[in-house]
PDB file of C-alpha atoms in Angstrom:
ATOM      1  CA  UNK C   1      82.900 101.276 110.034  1.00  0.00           C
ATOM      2  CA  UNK C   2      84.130 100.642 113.270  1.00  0.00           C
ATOM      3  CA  UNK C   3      82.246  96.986 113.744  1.00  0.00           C
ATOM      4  CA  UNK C   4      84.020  93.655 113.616  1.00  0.00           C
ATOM      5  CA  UNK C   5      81.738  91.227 112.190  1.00  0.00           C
ATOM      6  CA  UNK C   6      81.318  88.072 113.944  1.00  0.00           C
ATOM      7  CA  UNK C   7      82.812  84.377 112.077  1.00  0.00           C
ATOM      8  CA  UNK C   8      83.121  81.285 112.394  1.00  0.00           C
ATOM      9  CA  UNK C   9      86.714  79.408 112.133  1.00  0.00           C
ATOM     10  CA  UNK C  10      87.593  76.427 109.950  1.00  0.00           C
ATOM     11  CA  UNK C  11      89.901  73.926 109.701  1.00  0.00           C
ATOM     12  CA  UNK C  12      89.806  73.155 105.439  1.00  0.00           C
ATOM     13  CA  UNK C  13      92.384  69.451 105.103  1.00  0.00           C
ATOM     14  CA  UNK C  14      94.161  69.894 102.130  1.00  0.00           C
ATOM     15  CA  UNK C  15      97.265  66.989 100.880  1.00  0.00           C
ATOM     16  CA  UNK C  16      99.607  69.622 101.715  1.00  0.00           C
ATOM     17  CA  UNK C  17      98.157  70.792 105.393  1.00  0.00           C
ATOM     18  CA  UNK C  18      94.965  72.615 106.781  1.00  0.00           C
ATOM     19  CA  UNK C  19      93.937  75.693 104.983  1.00  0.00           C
ATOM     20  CA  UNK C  20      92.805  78.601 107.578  1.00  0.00           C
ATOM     21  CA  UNK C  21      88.963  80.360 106.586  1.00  0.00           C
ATOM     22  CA  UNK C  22      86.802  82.574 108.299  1.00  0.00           C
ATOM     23  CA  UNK C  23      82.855  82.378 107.730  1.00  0.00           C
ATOM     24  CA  UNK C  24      80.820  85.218 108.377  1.00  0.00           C
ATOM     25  CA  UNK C  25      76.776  84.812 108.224  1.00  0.00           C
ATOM     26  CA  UNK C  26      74.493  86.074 105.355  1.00  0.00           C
ATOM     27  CA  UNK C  27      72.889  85.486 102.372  1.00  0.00           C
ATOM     28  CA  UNK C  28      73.090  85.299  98.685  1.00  0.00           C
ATOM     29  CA  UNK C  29      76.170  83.835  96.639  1.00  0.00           C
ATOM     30  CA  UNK C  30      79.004  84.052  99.255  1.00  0.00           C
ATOM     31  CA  UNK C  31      81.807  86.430  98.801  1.00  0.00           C
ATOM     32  CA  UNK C  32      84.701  84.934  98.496  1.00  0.00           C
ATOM     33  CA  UNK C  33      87.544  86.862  99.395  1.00  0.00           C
ATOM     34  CA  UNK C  34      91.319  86.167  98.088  1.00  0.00           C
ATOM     35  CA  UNK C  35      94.591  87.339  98.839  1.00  0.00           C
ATOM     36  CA  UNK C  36      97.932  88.057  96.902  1.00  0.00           C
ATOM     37  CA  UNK C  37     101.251  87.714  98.125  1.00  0.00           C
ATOM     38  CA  UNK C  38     102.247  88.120 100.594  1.00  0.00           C
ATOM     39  CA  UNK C  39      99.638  89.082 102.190  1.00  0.00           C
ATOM     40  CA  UNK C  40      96.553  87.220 104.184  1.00  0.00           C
ATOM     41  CA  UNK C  41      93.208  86.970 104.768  1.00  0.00           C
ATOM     42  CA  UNK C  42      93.367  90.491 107.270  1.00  0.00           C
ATOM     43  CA  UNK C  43      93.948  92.442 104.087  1.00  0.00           C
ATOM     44  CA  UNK C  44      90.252  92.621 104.328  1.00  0.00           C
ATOM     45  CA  UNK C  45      89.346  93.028 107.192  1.00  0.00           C
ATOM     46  CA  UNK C  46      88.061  96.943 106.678  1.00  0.00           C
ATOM     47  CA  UNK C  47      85.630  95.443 103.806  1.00  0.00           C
ATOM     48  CA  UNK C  48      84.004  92.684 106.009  1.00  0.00           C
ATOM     49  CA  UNK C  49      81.891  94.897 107.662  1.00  0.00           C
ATOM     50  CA  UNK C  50      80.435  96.910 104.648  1.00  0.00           C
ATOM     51  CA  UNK C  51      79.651  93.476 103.326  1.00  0.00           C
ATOM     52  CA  UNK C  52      78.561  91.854 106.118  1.00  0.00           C
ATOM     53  CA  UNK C  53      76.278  94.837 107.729  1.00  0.00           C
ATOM     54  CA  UNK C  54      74.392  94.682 103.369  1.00  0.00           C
ATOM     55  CA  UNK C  55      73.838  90.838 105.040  1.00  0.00           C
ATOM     56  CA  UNK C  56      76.232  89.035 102.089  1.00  0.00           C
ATOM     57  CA  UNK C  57      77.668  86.214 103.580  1.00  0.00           C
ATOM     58  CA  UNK C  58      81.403  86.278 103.470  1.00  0.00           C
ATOM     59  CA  UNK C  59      84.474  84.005 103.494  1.00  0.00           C
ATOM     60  CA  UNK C  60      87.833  84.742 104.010  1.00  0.00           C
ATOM     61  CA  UNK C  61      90.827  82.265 103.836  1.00  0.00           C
ATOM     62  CA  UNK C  62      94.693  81.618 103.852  1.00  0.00           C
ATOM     63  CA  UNK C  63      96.364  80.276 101.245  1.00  0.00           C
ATOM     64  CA  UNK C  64      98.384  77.118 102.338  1.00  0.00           C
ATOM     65  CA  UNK C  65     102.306  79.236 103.535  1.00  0.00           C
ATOM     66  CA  UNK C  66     100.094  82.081 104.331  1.00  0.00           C
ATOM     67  CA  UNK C  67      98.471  83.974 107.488  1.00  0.00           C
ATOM     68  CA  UNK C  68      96.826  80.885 109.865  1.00  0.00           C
ATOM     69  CA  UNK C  69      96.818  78.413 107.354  1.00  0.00           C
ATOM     70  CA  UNK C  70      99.905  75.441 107.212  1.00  0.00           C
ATOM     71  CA  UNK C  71     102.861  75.978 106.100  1.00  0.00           C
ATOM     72  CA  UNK C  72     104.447  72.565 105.399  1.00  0.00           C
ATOM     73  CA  UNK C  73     108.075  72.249 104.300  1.00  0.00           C
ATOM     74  CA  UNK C  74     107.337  69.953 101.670  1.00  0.00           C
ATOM     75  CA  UNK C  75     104.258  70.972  99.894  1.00  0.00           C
ATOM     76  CA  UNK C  76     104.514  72.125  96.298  1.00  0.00           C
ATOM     77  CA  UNK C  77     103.278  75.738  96.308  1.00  0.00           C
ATOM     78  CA  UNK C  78     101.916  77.363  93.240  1.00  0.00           C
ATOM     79  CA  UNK C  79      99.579  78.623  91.374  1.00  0.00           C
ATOM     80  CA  UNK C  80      97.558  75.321  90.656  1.00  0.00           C
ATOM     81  CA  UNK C  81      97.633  74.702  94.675  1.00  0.00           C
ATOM     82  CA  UNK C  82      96.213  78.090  94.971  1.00  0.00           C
ATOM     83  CA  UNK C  83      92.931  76.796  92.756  1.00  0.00           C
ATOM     84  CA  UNK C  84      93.248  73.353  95.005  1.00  0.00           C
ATOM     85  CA  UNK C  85      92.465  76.119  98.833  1.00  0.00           C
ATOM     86  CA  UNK C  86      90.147  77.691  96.772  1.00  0.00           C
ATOM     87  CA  UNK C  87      88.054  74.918  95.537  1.00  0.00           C
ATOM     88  CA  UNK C  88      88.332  73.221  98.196  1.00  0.00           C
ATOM     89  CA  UNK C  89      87.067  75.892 100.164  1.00  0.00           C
ATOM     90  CA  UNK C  90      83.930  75.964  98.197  1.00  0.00           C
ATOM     91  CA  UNK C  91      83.474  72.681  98.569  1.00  0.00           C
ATOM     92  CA  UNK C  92      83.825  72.097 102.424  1.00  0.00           C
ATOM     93  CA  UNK C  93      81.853  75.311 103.066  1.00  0.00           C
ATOM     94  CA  UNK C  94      79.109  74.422 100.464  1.00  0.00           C
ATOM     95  CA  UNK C  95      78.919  77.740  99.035  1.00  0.00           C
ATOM     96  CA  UNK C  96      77.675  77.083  96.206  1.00  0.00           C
ATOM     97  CA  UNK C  97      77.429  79.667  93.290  1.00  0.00           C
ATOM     98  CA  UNK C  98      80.338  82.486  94.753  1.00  0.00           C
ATOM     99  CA  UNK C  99      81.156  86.253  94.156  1.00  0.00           C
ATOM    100  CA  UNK C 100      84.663  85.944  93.484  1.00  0.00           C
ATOM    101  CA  UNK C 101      87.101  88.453  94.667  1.00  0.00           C
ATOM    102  CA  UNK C 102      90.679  88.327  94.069  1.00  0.00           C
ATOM    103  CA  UNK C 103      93.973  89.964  94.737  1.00  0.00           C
ATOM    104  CA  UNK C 104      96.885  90.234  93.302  1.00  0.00           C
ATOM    105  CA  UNK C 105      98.329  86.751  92.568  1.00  0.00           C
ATOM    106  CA  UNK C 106      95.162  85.244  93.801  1.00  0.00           C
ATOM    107  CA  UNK C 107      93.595  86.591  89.980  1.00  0.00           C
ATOM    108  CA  UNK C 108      95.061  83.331  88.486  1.00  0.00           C
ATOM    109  CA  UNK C 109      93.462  80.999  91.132  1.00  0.00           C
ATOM    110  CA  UNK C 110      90.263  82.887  90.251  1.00  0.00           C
ATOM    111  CA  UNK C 111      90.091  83.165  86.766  1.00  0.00           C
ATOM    112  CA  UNK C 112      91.133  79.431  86.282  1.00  0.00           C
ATOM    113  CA  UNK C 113      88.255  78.279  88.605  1.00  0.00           C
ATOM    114  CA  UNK C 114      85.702  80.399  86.771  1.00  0.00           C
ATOM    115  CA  UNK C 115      86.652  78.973  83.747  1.00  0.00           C
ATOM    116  CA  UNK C 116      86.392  75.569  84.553  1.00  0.00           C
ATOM    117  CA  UNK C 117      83.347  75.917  86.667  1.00  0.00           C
ATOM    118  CA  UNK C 118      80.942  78.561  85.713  1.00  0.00           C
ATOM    119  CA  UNK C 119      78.004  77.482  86.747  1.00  0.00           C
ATOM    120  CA  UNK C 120      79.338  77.771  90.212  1.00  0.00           C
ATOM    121  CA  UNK C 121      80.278  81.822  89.740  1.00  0.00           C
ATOM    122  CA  UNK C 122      77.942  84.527  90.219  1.00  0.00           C
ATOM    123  CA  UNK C 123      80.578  87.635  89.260  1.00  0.00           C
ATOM    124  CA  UNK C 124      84.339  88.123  89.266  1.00  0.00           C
ATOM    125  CA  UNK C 125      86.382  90.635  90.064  1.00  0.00           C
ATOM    126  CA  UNK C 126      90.254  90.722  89.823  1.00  0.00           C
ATOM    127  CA  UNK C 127      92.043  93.276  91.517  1.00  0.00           C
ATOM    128  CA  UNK C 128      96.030  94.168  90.529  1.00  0.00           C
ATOM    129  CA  UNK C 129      96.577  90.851  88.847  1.00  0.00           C
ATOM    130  CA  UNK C 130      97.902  89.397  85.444  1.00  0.00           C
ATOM    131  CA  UNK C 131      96.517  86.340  83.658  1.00  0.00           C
ATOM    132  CA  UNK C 132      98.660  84.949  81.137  1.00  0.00           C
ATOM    133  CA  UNK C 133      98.898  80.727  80.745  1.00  0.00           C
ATOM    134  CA  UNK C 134     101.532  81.714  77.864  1.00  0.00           C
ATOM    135  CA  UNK C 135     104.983  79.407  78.447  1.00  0.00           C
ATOM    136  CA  UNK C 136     106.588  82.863  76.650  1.00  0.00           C
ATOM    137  CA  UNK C 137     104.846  84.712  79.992  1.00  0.00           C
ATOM    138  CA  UNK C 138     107.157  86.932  82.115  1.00  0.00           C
ATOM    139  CA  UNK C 139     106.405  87.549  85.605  1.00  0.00           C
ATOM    140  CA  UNK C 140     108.315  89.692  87.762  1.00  0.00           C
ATOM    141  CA  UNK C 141     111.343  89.137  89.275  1.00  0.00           C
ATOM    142  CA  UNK C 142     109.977  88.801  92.733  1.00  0.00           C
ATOM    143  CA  UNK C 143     107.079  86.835  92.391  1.00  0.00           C
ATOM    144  CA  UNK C 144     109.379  83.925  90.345  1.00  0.00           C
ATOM    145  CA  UNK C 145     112.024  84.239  92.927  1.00  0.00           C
ATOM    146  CA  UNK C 146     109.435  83.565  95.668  1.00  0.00           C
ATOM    147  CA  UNK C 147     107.627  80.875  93.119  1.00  0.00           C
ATOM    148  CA  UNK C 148     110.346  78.844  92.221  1.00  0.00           C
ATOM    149  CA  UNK C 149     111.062  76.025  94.110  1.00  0.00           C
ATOM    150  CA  UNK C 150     114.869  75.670  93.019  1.00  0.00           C
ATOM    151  CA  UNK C 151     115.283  79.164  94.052  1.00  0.00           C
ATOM    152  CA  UNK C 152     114.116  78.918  97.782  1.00  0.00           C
ATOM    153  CA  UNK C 153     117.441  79.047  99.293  1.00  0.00           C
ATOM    154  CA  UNK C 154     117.556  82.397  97.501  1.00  0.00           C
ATOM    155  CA  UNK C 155     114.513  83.524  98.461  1.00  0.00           C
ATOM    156  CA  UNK C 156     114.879  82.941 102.119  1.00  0.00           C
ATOM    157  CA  UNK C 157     117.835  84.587 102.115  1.00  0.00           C
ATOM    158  CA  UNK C 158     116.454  87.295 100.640  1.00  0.00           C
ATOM    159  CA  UNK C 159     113.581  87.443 102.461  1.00  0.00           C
ATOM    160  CA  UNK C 160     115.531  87.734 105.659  1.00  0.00           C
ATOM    161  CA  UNK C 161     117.833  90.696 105.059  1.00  0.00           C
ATOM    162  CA  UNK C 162     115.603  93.714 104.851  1.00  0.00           C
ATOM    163  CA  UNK C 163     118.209  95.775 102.424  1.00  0.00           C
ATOM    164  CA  UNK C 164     118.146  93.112 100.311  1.00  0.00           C
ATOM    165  CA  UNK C 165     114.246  92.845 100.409  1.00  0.00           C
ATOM    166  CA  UNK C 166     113.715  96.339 100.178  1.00  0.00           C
TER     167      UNK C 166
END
């Protein structure tokens, strides 16, 4: 499908900085569309169309360190910030009951605000993700390089040096 779907931008405040989300017109419970890491909201930009030509309305955000949203030095992120965008997403956008769709290591975010609000879900679906809440959980070695705060210095380094990130 070779159209681009028109959107509107927002602006969402968060504690930790402004999270990026796009806004396309329709009707019935809003898609909402998450990403893993490290990606961003473009990840889907070939499935906007299909979605928005059935007329679904459809939203599409950042994460806070991701795409157009913030990045602030000193905000804490994780996977309970992750919940924070998306909720608060919901919220300013008044979406209502949502279609969630998540990626990756955007399943947690998901999964955690369909259990805690499901009354406001229409359908999930989880796409290459884990959920575990287990303390005895092991997640692999690249996401808790990149999650752990006391392991950033690492991480950047690593990041930078694309024989090392390979």
């Amino acid at each position: 499908m070779d159209s681009k779907p028109a959107f509107t931008e927002h602006h969402i405040s968060r504690g930790e900085g402004r999270v990026y989300a796009r806004d396309y017109y329709g009707t019935g419970p809003a898609f909402v569309l998450m990403h893993g890491f490290p990606d961003n909201l473009r990840i889907y930009d070939d499935l906007i169309p299909y979605l928005t030509a059935a007329g679904r309305r459809v939203v599409a955000f950042d994460f806070l360190g991701f795409g157009a949203s913030d990045k602030s030095a000193s905000a804490s992120y994780s996977f309970e910030q992750q919940l924070g965008d998306l909720s608060a997403v919901i919220q300013a956008l008044g979406l209502g009951k949502v279609v969630l769709i998540a990626h990756d290591s955007s399943g947690i975010a998901a999964v955690n605000f369909a259990v805690e609000h499901p009354y406001k879900v229409d359908s999930l679906s989880i796409l290459n993700s884990a959920y575990d809440n287990s303390p005895l959980n092991v997640w692999p070695e690249m996401i808790v390089l990149f999650a752990d705060p006391a392991l950033k210095a690492l991480a950047l380094a690593v990041a930078q040096s694309p024989a090392q990130f390979g």
